[in-house]
Coordinates of C-alpha atoms in Angstrom, one line a residue:
X483 CA -10.8 -0.8 -2.1
X484 CA -11.8 1.6 0.7
X485 CA -10.5 -0.9 3.2
X486 CA -7.2 -1.1 1.4
X487 CA -6.9 2.7 1.4
X488 CA -7.7 2.8 5.1
X489 CA -5.0 0.2 5.7
X490 CA -2.4 2.1 3.7
X491 CA -3.3 5.3 5.6
X492 CA -2.7 3.5 8.9
X493 CA 0.7 2.4 7.6
X494 CA 1.6 6.0 6.6
X495 CA 4.3 7.7 8.4
X496 CA 2.0 10.7 8.7
X497 CA -0.4 8.6 10.7
X498 CA 2.3 7.8 13.1
X499 CA 3.1 11.4 13.5
X500 CA -0.6 12.1 14.3
X501 CA -0.4 9.5 17.0
X502 CA 2.7 11.2 18.4
X503 CA 0.8 14.5 18.5
X504 CA -1.9 12.6 20.5
X505 CA 0.8 11.7 23.0
X506 CA 1.9 15.4 23.1
X507 CA -1.7 16.4 23.8
X508 CA -1.9 14.0 26.7
X509 CA 1.3 15.4 28.1
X510 CA -0.1 18.9 27.6
X511 CA -3.2 17.9 29.7
X512 CA -0.8 16.8 32.4
X513 CA 1.0 20.1 32.3
X514 CA -2.3 21.9 32.6
X515 CA -3.2 19.9 35.7
X516 CA 0.1 20.9 37.3
X517 CA -0.4 24.5 36.2
X518 CA -3.9 24.4 37.8
X519 CA -2.4 23.2 41.0
X520 CA 0.1 26.1 41.1
X521 CA -2.5 28.6 40.1
X522 CA -4.7 27.5 42.9
X523 CA -1.7 27.6 45.2
X524 CA -1.0 31.1 44.0
X525 CA -4.6 32.2 44.7
X526 CA -4.4 30.9 48.2
X527 CA -1.1 32.5 48.6
X528 CA -2.5 35.9 47.5
X529 CA -5.4 35.6 49.9
X530 CA -3.1 34.7 52.8
X531 CA -0.8 37.5 51.8
X532 CA -3.8 39.9 51.9
X533 CA -4.7 38.6 55.3
X534 CA -1.2 39.2 56.5
X535 CA -1.2 42.7 55.2
X536 CA -4.4 43.5 56.9
X537 CA -3.1 42.1 60.2
X538 CA 0.1 44.3 59.8
X539 CA -2.1 47.3 59.2
X540 CA -4.0 46.6 62.4
X541 CA -0.8 46.3 64.3
X542 CA 0.3 49.6 62.8
X543 CA -2.9 51.2 64.0
X544 CA -2.4 49.9 67.5
X545 CA 1.2 51.2 67.7
X546 CA 0.1 54.5 66.2
X547 CA -2.4 54.8 69.1
X548 CA 0.2 53.9 71.5
X549 CA 2.7 56.5 70.2
X550 CA 0.0 59.1 69.9
X551 CA -0.5 58.8 73.6
X552 CA 3.2 59.7 74.0
X553 CA 2.8 62.6 71.6
X554 CA -0.1 63.8 73.7
X555 CA 2.2 63.9 76.7
X556 CA 4.8 65.9 74.8
X557 CA 2.1 68.4 73.7
X558 CA 1.0 68.8 77.3
X559 CA 4.5 69.4 78.5
X560 CA 5.5 71.7 75.6
X561 CA 2.5 73.9 76.1
X562 CA 2.5 73.9 80.0
X563 CA 2.8 77.5 81.3
X564 CA 5.0 76.4 84.3
X565 CA 7.4 74.6 82.0
X566 CA 7.6 77.5 79.6
X567 CA 8.1 80.0 82.4
X568 CA 10.7 77.9 84.3
X569 CA 12.8 77.1 81.2
X570 CA 12.6 80.6 79.8
X571 CA 13.6 82.4 83.0
X572 CA 17.3 83.2 83.0
X573 CA 17.6 84.1 86.7
X574 CA 15.2 83.7 89.6
X575 CA 14.5 86.2 92.3
X576 CA 15.4 83.6 94.9
X577 CA 16.3 80.0 95.4
X578 CA 13.0 79.5 96.9
X579 CA 11.2 80.7 93.8
X580 CA 13.2 78.4 91.6
X581 CA 12.5 75.4 93.9
X582 CA 8.8 76.2 93.9
X583 CA 8.6 76.2 90.1
X584 CA 10.6 73.0 89.9
X585 CA 8.3 71.4 92.4
X586 CA 5.3 72.4 90.4
X587 CA 6.7 70.9 87.2
X588 CA 7.9 67.8 88.9
X589 CA 4.4 67.2 90.3
X590 CA 2.9 67.7 86.9
X591 CA 5.3 65.2 85.3
X592 CA 4.7 62.8 88.2
X593 CA 1.0 62.8 87.6
X594 CA 1.6 61.8 84.0
X595 CA 4.1 59.1 85.1
X596 CA 1.6 57.7 87.6
X597 CA -1.2 57.7 85.0
X598 CA 0.4 55.0 82.9
X599 CA 2.3 52.0 84.0
X600 CA 4.2 51.7 80.8
X601 CA 6.2 54.9 81.3
X602 CA 9.8 54.1 82.5
X603 CA 10.7 57.8 83.0
X604 CA 9.5 61.3 82.0
X605 CA 12.0 64.2 82.1
X606 CA 12.6 67.7 81.0
X607 CA 16.1 69.0 80.2
X608 CA 16.6 72.7 80.1
X609 CA 19.5 75.0 79.3
X610 CA 22.1 75.6 81.9
X611 CA 21.9 71.9 83.0
X612 CA 18.4 72.3 84.3
X613 CA 16.7 68.9 84.9
X614 CA 13.3 67.9 86.2
X615 CA 12.0 64.3 86.4
X616 CA 8.6 62.8 87.0
X617 CA 10.3 60.6 89.6
X618 CA 11.8 62.5 92.5
X619 CA 14.0 59.6 93.4
X620 CA 15.8 59.7 90.1
X621 CA 19.3 61.1 89.9
X622 CA 21.1 61.8 86.6
X623 CA 24.1 59.6 85.8
X624 CA 27.1 61.8 86.2
X625 CA 29.1 59.8 83.7
X626 CA 26.7 60.5 80.8
X627 CA 26.7 63.5 78.5
X628 CA 23.0 64.1 77.9
X629 CA 23.5 66.3 74.9
X630 CA 25.6 63.6 73.1
X631 CA 22.7 61.1 73.3
X632 CA 21.1 60.2 70.0
X633 CA 17.6 60.9 71.1
X634 CA 18.7 64.4 72.3
X635 CA 20.4 65.3 69.0
X636 CA 17.5 63.9 67.0
X637 CA 15.1 66.2 68.9
X638 CA 17.3 69.2 68.3
X639 CA 17.5 68.3 64.6
X640 CA 13.7 67.9 64.4
X641 CA 13.2 71.5 65.6
X642 CA 10.0 71.0 67.7
X643 CA 8.7 67.8 66.1
X644 CA 8.3 64.5 68.0
X645 CA 11.0 61.9 67.4
X646 CA 10.5 58.3 68.3
X647 CA 13.7 56.2 68.7
X648 CA 14.3 52.5 68.2
X649 CA 14.5 50.3 71.2
X650 CA 17.7 50.9 73.3
X651 CA 19.1 50.8 76.8
X652 CA 18.6 54.2 78.6
X653 CA 21.6 55.0 80.8
X654 CA 20.8 58.6 81.8
X655 CA 19.4 57.7 85.3
X656 CA 21.9 56.6 87.9
X657 CA 21.5 53.0 88.9
X658 CA 18.7 52.4 86.3
X659 CA 19.3 50.9 82.8
X660 CA 15.9 50.0 81.4
X661 CA 15.3 48.7 77.8
X662 CA 13.0 51.5 76.4
X663 CA 11.6 53.2 73.4
X664 CA 12.1 57.0 73.7
X665 CA 10.0 59.9 72.5
X666 CA 11.9 63.2 72.5
X667 CA 11.0 66.7 71.5
X668 CA 12.7 70.1 71.5
X669 CA 10.8 72.6 73.7
X670 CA 10.4 76.0 72.1
X671 CA 8.9 79.2 73.5
X672 CA 5.4 80.0 72.4
X673 CA 6.5 82.9 70.3
X674 CA 9.1 80.6 68.6
X675 CA 12.0 82.8 69.4
X676 CA 13.7 80.8 72.1
X677 CA 14.8 77.2 72.4
X678 CA 14.1 76.1 75.9
X679 CA 15.3 72.5 76.2
X680 CA 14.2 68.9 75.4
X681 CA 11.4 66.8 76.7
X682 CA 11.9 63.0 77.0
X683 CA 9.5 60.2 77.8
X684 CA 10.8 56.6 78.0
X685 CA 8.3 53.8 77.5
X686 CA 9.1 50.2 78.7
X687 CA 10.0 48.0 75.9
X688 CA 8.1 45.1 77.5
X689 CA 4.8 46.8 76.7
X690 CA 5.6 46.8 73.0
X691 CA 6.9 43.2 73.2
X692 CA 3.7 42.1 75.0
X693 CA 1.7 43.8 72.3
X694 CA 3.4 41.9 69.4
X695 CA 4.7 38.6 70.7
X696 CA 1.4 36.8 70.6
X697 CA 0.8 37.7 66.9
X698 CA 1.4 34.6 64.8
X699 CA 1.4 34.3 61.0
X700 CA 1.2 30.6 60.5
X701 CA 3.5 28.3 62.5
X702 CA 6.7 30.3 62.0
X703 CA 5.5 33.7 60.9
X704 CA 6.0 36.9 63.0
X705 CA 5.9 40.7 63.1
X706 CA 9.0 42.9 63.6
X707 CA 9.6 46.7 63.6
X708 CA 12.5 48.8 62.3
X709 CA 13.1 52.5 62.3
X710 CA 13.9 54.7 59.3
X711 CA 17.6 53.8 59.5
X712 CA 17.0 50.1 59.5
X713 CA 17.7 49.5 63.2
X714 CA 15.6 46.9 65.0
X715 CA 12.9 48.4 67.2
X716 CA 11.3 45.1 68.0
X717 CA 11.9 41.5 66.9
X718 CA 10.6 38.4 68.6
X719 CA 14.0 36.8 67.9
X720 CA 16.0 39.9 68.7
X721 CA 18.9 38.0 70.4
X722 CA 19.3 35.8 67.3
X723 CA 19.5 38.9 65.1
X724 CA 22.2 40.5 67.3
X725 CA 24.2 37.3 67.4
X726 CA 24.0 36.9 63.6
X727 CA 22.2 33.6 63.9
X728 CA 19.2 35.0 62.0
X729 CA 19.0 37.6 59.2
X730 CA 16.3 39.8 57.8
X731 CA 16.2 41.5 54.4
X732 CA 16.2 44.9 56.1
X733 CA 17.8 46.7 53.1
X734 CA 15.1 45.5 50.8
X735 CA 12.4 46.4 53.3
X736 CA 13.8 50.0 53.4
X737 CA 14.0 50.3 49.6
X738 CA 10.9 48.4 48.6
X739 CA 8.2 50.6 47.0
X740 CA 5.3 48.2 47.2
X741 CA 3.4 46.8 50.2
X742 CA 5.1 43.4 50.0
X743 CA 7.7 41.2 48.4
X744 CA 8.8 37.6 48.4
X745 CA 12.4 36.5 49.2
X746 CA 14.0 33.8 47.0
X747 CA 15.2 31.3 49.6
X748 CA 13.9 28.0 48.2
X749 CA 11.8 26.1 50.7
X750 CA 12.4 28.9 53.3
X751 CA 11.0 31.7 51.0
X752 CA 9.3 34.4 53.0
X753 CA 6.7 37.0 52.2
X754 CA 7.4 40.4 53.7
X755 CA 4.3 42.6 54.2
X756 CA 5.2 46.2 55.0
X757 CA 3.4 49.2 56.5
X758 CA 4.8 52.7 57.1
X759 CA 4.0 54.5 60.3
X760 CA 3.7 58.3 60.7
X761 CA 6.8 58.5 62.9
X762 CA 9.5 56.7 60.7
X763 CA 8.9 53.1 61.8
X764 CA 8.1 50.2 59.4
X765 CA 5.8 47.5 60.7
X766 CA 6.8 44.2 58.9
X767 CA 4.9 41.0 58.8
X768 CA 6.8 37.9 57.8
X769 CA 5.0 34.7 56.7
X770 CA 6.5 31.5 55.1
X771 CA 5.3 30.6 51.7
X772 CA 5.1 26.9 52.2
X773 CA 2.8 27.5 55.2
X774 CA 0.2 29.6 53.3
X775 CA -1.4 26.7 51.4
X776 CA -3.5 24.5 53.8
X777 CA -2.9 20.7 53.2
X778 CA -0.3 21.6 50.6
X779 CA 1.6 18.4 51.1
X780 CA -1.5 16.2 50.6
X781 CA -2.5 18.2 47.5
X782 CA 1.0 18.0 46.1
X783 CA 1.1 14.2 46.7
X784 CA -2.2 13.8 44.9
X785 CA -1.0 15.7 41.9
X786 CA 2.3 13.8 41.9
X787 CA 0.4 10.4 42.0
X788 CA -1.8 11.5 39.1
X789 CA 1.2 12.7 37.2
X790 CA 3.0 9.4 37.7
X791 CA 0.0 7.5 36.4
X792 CA 0.0 9.8 33.3
X793 CA 3.7 9.3 32.9
X794 CA 3.5 5.5 33.0
X795 CA 0.8 5.6 30.4
X796 CA 2.7 8.0 28.3
X797 CA 5.9 5.9 28.5
X798 CA 4.0 2.8 27.4
X799 CA 2.4 4.6 24.5
X800 CA 5.8 6.3 23.7
X801 CA 7.6 2.9 23.7
X802 CA 5.1 1.4 21.4
X803 CA 5.1 4.3 18.9
X804 CA 8.9 4.8 19.1
X805 CA 9.4 1.1 18.3
X806 CA 7.1 1.2 15.4
X807 CA 8.6 4.4 14.0
X808 CA 12.2 4.0 14.8
X809 CA 12.8 0.3 13.8
X810 CA 13.0 0.9 10.0
X811 CA 15.0 4.1 10.6
X812 CA 17.4 2.1 12.9
X813 CA 17.9 -0.5 10.1
X814 CA 18.6 2.3 7.6
X815 CA 21.0 3.9 10.1
X816 CA 23.0 0.6 10.5
X817 CA 23.3 0.3 6.7
X818 CA 24.5 3.9 6.6
X819 CA 27.2 3.1 9.1
X820 CA 28.4 0.3 6.8
X821 CA 28.5 2.8 4.0
X822 CA 30.6 5.1 6.2
X823 CA 33.1 2.2 6.6
X824 CA 33.4 1.9 2.9
X825 CA 31.1 -1.1 2.3
X826 CA 28.9 -0.3 -0.7
X827 CA 27.8 -3.9 -1.3
X828 CA 24.7 -3.5 0.8
X829 CA 20.9 -3.4 0.2
X830 CA 18.4 -1.9 2.6
X831 CA 15.2 -3.9 3.0
X832 CA 12.2 -1.8 2.0
X833 CA 9.9 -1.0 4.9
X834 CA 6.1 -1.4 4.7
X835 CA 5.7 2.2 5.8
X836 CA 5.1 4.2 2.7
X837 CA 7.5 7.0 3.4
X838 CA 10.2 4.9 4.9
X839 CA 9.9 2.4 2.0
X840 CA 10.5 5.3 -0.5
X841 CA 13.5 6.4 1.6
X842 CA 15.0 2.9 1.6
X843 CA 14.6 2.5 -2.2
X844 CA 16.2 6.0 -2.7
X845 CA 19.0 5.1 -0.4
X846 CA 19.7 1.8 -2.3
X847 CA 19.8 3.7 -5.6
X848 CA 22.1 6.3 -4.1
X849 CA 24.6 3.7 -2.7
X850 CA 24.7 2.0 -6.0
X851 CA 25.4 5.3 -7.8
X852 CA 28.0 6.3 -5.3
X853 CA 29.7 2.9 -5.7
X854 CA 29.8 3.4 -9.5
X855 CA 31.1 7.0 -9.2
X856 CA 33.8 6.1 -6.6
X857 CA 35.0 3.3 -8.8
X858 CA 35.2 5.7 -11.7
X859 CA 36.8 8.4 -9.5
X860 CA 39.5 6.0 -8.2
X861 CA 40.4 5.0 -11.8
X862 CA 40.4 8.7 -12.9
X863 CA 42.6 9.7 -9.9
X864 CA 45.0 6.9 -10.5
X865 CA 45.3 7.9 -14.2
X866 CA 45.7 11.5 -13.2
X867 CA 48.4 10.7 -10.6
X868 CA 50.4 8.7 -13.2
X869 CA 49.9 11.5 -15.7
X870 CA 51.0 14.1 -13.3
X871 CA 54.1 12.2 -12.3
X872 CA 55.1 11.6 -15.9
X873 CA 54.4 15.2 -16.8
X874 CA 56.6 16.4 -13.9
X875 CA 59.4 14.1 -14.9
X876 CA 59.2 15.3 -18.5
X877 CA 59.9 18.9 -17.4
X878 CA 63.6 18.8 -18.2
X879 CA 65.3 22.1 -18.5
X880 CA 66.6 22.4 -22.1
X881 CA 69.2 24.9 -21.1
X882 CA 71.5 22.2 -19.7
X883 CA 71.4 20.2 -23.0
X884 CA 71.9 23.4 -25.1
X885 CA 74.9 24.5 -22.9
X886 CA 76.5 21.0 -23.0
X887 CA 76.2 20.7 -26.8
X888 CA 77.6 24.2 -27.1
X889 CA 80.5 23.2 -24.9
X890 CA 81.1 20.1 -27.1
X891 CA 81.1 22.3 -30.3
X892 CA 83.6 24.6 -28.6
X893 CA 85.8 21.7 -27.7
X894 CA 85.6 20.3 -31.2
X895 CA 86.7 23.7 -32.6
X896 CA 89.7 23.5 -30.2
X897 CA 90.5 19.9 -31.2
X898 CA 90.0 18.6 -27.6
X899 CA 89.1 15.1 -28.7
X900 CA 89.6 13.5 -25.2
X901 CA 87.4 16.0 -23.5
X902 CA 84.8 15.6 -26.2
X903 CA 84.8 11.9 -25.7
X904 CA 84.4 12.2 -21.9
X905 CA 81.7 14.8 -22.1
X906 CA 79.7 12.9 -24.8
X907 CA 80.0 9.6 -22.9
X908 CA 78.8 11.3 -19.7
X909 CA 75.9 13.0 -21.6
X910 CA 74.9 9.6 -23.1
X911 CA 74.9 7.9 -19.8
X912 CA 73.1 10.8 -18.3
X913 CA 70.2 10.5 -20.7
X914 CA 70.1 6.7 -20.6
X915 CA 69.8 6.8 -16.8
X916 CA 67.0 9.4 -17.0
X917 CA 64.9 7.2 -19.3
X918 CA 64.9 4.2 -16.9
X919 CA 62.5 2.3 -19.2
X920 CA 59.5 4.5 -18.2
X921 CA 59.5 3.3 -14.5
X922 CA 58.5 5.8 -11.8
X923 CA 61.0 4.4 -9.2
X924 CA 64.6 3.7 -9.8
X925 CA 67.4 2.4 -7.4
X926 CA 69.3 5.0 -5.6
X927 CA 72.4 3.6 -7.3
X928 CA 70.9 4.7 -10.7
X929 CA 70.2 8.2 -9.3
X930 CA 73.8 8.3 -8.0
X931 CA 75.2 7.3 -11.5
X932 CA 73.0 10.0 -13.1
X933 CA 74.1 12.8 -10.8
X934 CA 77.8 11.7 -11.2
X935 CA 77.6 12.0 -14.9
X936 CA 75.9 15.3 -14.6
X937 CA 78.6 16.7 -12.3
X938 CA 81.3 15.4 -14.6
X939 CA 79.8 17.5 -17.4
X940 CA 79.4 20.6 -15.3
X941 CA 83.0 20.2 -13.9
X942 CA 84.3 20.1 -17.4
X943 CA 82.3 23.1 -18.4
X944 CA 83.4 25.2 -15.4
X945 CA 87.0 23.8 -15.2
X946 CA 88.5 24.8 -11.8
X947 CA 85.4 26.7 -10.7
X948 CA 83.6 23.5 -9.5
X949 CA 84.5 20.5 -7.3
X950 CA 82.3 17.8 -5.9
X951 CA 82.1 14.9 -3.6
X952 CA 79.5 12.1 -3.4
X953 CA 79.2 9.9 -0.2
X954 CA 76.1 7.7 -0.5
X955 CA 76.1 4.7 1.9
X956 CA 76.4 1.3 0.1
X957 CA 73.6 0.0 2.3
X958 CA 71.1 2.4 0.7
X959 CA 72.1 1.7 -3.0
X960 CA 69.3 -0.8 -3.5
X961 CA 66.5 1.3 -2.1
X962 CA 64.1 2.9 -4.6
X963 CA 63.6 6.6 -5.2
X964 CA 61.8 8.7 -7.7
X965 CA 64.2 9.4 -10.5
X966 CA 65.8 12.7 -11.3
X967 CA 65.6 14.2 -7.8
X968 CA 69.2 15.2 -7.3
X969 CA 69.9 16.8 -10.7
X970 CA 67.6 19.9 -10.3
X971 CA 68.9 20.6 -6.8
X972 CA 72.6 20.3 -7.9
X973 CA 71.8 22.5 -11.0
X974 CA 70.2 25.1 -8.7
X975 CA 73.3 25.0 -6.5
X976 CA 75.6 25.6 -9.4
X977 CA 73.7 28.3 -11.3
X978 CA 72.4 30.3 -8.3
X979 CA 75.0 29.6 -5.7
X980 CA 78.5 28.7 -6.9
X981 CA 78.4 30.5 -10.3
X982 CA 77.7 33.8 -8.6
X983 CA 80.5 33.6 -6.0
X984 CA 84.1 34.6 -6.3
X985 CA 86.6 31.7 -6.3
X986 CA 86.0 28.0 -6.6
X987 CA 83.0 26.2 -5.2
X988 CA 82.2 22.7 -4.1
X989 CA 79.1 20.5 -3.8
X990 CA 78.8 17.6 -1.4
X991 CA 76.1 14.9 -1.6
X992 CA 75.8 12.5 1.4
X993 CA 73.2 10.3 2.9
X994 CA 71.6 9.6 6.3
X995 CA 68.9 7.2 7.3
X996 CA 66.3 6.6 10.1
X997 CA 64.3 3.5 10.9
X998 CA 61.8 4.3 8.2
X999 CA 63.2 7.1 6.0
X1000 CA 66.2 8.0 3.8
X1001 CA 67.7 11.4 3.7
X1002 CA 69.8 12.6 0.8
X1003 CA 71.6 15.8 1.7
X1004 CA 73.1 18.3 -0.9
X1005 CA 75.5 20.9 0.5
X1006 CA 77.2 23.8 -1.3
X1007 CA 79.4 26.7 -0.4
X1008 CA 77.7 29.2 -2.7
X1009 CA 76.4 32.7 -1.9
X1010 CA 73.5 31.4 0.1
X1011 CA 70.1 33.0 0.4
X1012 CA 67.6 34.5 2.8
X1013 CA 64.8 32.5 4.6
X1014 CA 62.2 34.2 2.3
X1015 CA 64.0 32.9 -0.8
X1016 CA 64.3 29.4 0.7
X1017 CA 60.5 29.4 1.2
X1018 CA 59.9 30.7 -2.4
X1019 CA 61.9 27.8 -3.8
X1020 CA 59.2 25.4 -2.6
X1021 CA 56.2 27.6 -2.2
X1022 CA 56.0 30.5 -4.8
X1023 CA 54.5 33.6 -3.4
X1024 CA 53.3 35.0 -6.7
X1025 CA 52.0 33.5 -10.0
X1026 CA 55.1 34.6 -11.9
X1027 CA 58.3 33.9 -9.9
X1028 CA 60.6 33.3 -12.9
X1029 CA 62.4 30.1 -13.8
X1030 CA 64.4 29.9 -10.6
X1031 CA 63.1 27.1 -8.4
X1032 CA 60.8 25.4 -11.0
X1033 CA 62.9 22.3 -10.9
X1034 CA 63.1 22.3 -7.1
X1035 CA 59.4 22.6 -6.8
X1036 CA 59.1 19.8 -9.4
X1037 CA 61.1 17.5 -7.2
X1038 CA 59.2 18.5 -4.1
X1039 CA 55.8 18.0 -5.7
X1040 CA 56.7 14.6 -7.2
X1041 CA 57.9 13.3 -3.8
X1042 CA 54.8 14.5 -2.0
X1043 CA 52.5 13.3 -4.8
X1044 CA 54.0 9.8 -4.7
X1045 CA 54.9 9.3 -1.0
X1046 CA 52.7 11.7 0.9
X1047 CA 52.8 15.3 2.2
X1048 CA 55.2 14.4 5.1
X1049 CA 58.0 13.9 2.6
X1050 CA 59.8 16.2 0.2
X1051 CA 62.5 18.9 0.4
X1052 CA 63.6 21.2 3.2
X1053 CA 66.1 24.1 3.0
X1054 CA 68.5 25.8 5.3
X1055 CA 70.8 28.6 4.1
X1056 CA 73.1 31.4 5.3
X1057 CA 74.2 34.4 3.2
X1058 CA 77.9 34.0 2.2
X1059 CA 78.2 30.5 3.8
X1060 CA 76.1 28.2 1.6
X1061 CA 72.9 26.2 1.4
X1062 CA 71.9 22.7 2.6
X1063 CA 69.0 20.9 0.9
X1064 CA 67.6 17.7 2.6
X1065 CA 65.6 15.2 0.5
X1066 CA 63.4 12.9 2.6
X1067 CA 61.5 9.8 1.3
X1068 CA 60.6 6.5 2.8
X1069 CA 62.6 3.3 2.5
X1070 CA 61.2 1.3 -0.4
X1071 CA 62.8 -1.9 -1.7

């Protein structure tokens, strides 16, 4: 008994679901392995990023020391008594006195120039075009306006503070155009009341380049420098930057609030490590993400191989479980498709799996019940359709019979025996043709005979008020139509069109045909009606629209009920001109 229960438990659909969960767990383990790889990769990346940041900090310190040496020079010059005296003196006692002071300052600047090999030039620019250089062989470029130079304007704006420029070509010395980094400073008198001029020291760019070019961050990593405006001070691939063959995320470097960020460039993603200097420069270290993890390719291949093995095992287990679970469901699905096609004479084999077996038995009972209900519904619908058609055909307006009999009585009182005979005969034929032995369809010839008798009676009643013409093609006489489709339309034309107009009226009934359909067309020259009234004849807009149009809707509904919604009546009308009603139904022999 215990063994049987265990066997049934193994056959249970729930057990199969448990096995599926085991498969999910195996896949989860695989995901955890992959996640571990990326976490370790992230840790290595973080360590490498920290190393890069420290290296950039060290570079920043070196450059600070380098620039501080330049600032020390500017302090010496700004506080030098000879410089202060020379620049603040408006007029000299003699040319010799002026020359002596310039010579003193020039020697002072020359001593600083000689003390460092990285200085390209060191100069003082005073008011009234006064100029002193640390190199006596230098001559100002006559084509350059010193005061329009950016380093000069920045120094004036800084009001005595040191300003370090980005790298640029210095054109102020005639015949010399070195690539330099400039430090400029406005010289102010010691009491702060007088602006004396501008001090400028140019440092060879090669010194900065030599300092940074050997710094490597991985195989492709590098360090570059920009100023506060985003201009390149130094870049190891500066020519590629200027020729737009290489780009840097300078805007993001300027606006970034943290020490680093990572660009989103796929396999070429870069980590930018940023350090701000005290003089407006930003030192930026760039390292490539895919170079930060040592042996990344081998590690990745190992994880991929392990993942592939897990996937193969997972696929094998999945195929086995899917086959076991889906086969009975597939059989049930195929039987459902047969039911969709309308085949209810099927029986689904009961699966050994408990839940699927119950589902199959329930499906078989459901199909059997649906078959029974559909058979009953078809019979009910057929009976309902026949009843509706008969009920619609039975809706004959009694006013016509009453008015006709009233006309016969009037004629009898007037001793019009001939007219009574004609009208009574027409009325008799009219009702005989409307009975048609209870059949739903009658030949068009019978419908023509019926409407002819009807029009005879109406013509006698209205005397000279009504005339009519019937032109139905002989080739259509044997086709079948639902009976009593012309009389309500003609009646509506008489009572609501011709009767209300002045003078005589006429009704014309003619036929047209297409390859598959017959069109009977009823025209009159009555008062006509609007498009809204045309629509209301077939589709009432309110629950109580009066008696007008009931017979018309009767005909329209019977045609659609019997032949389909593509058939029925259509109206066209014009006020004061008349109305045309088209009856469309298929050719039926």
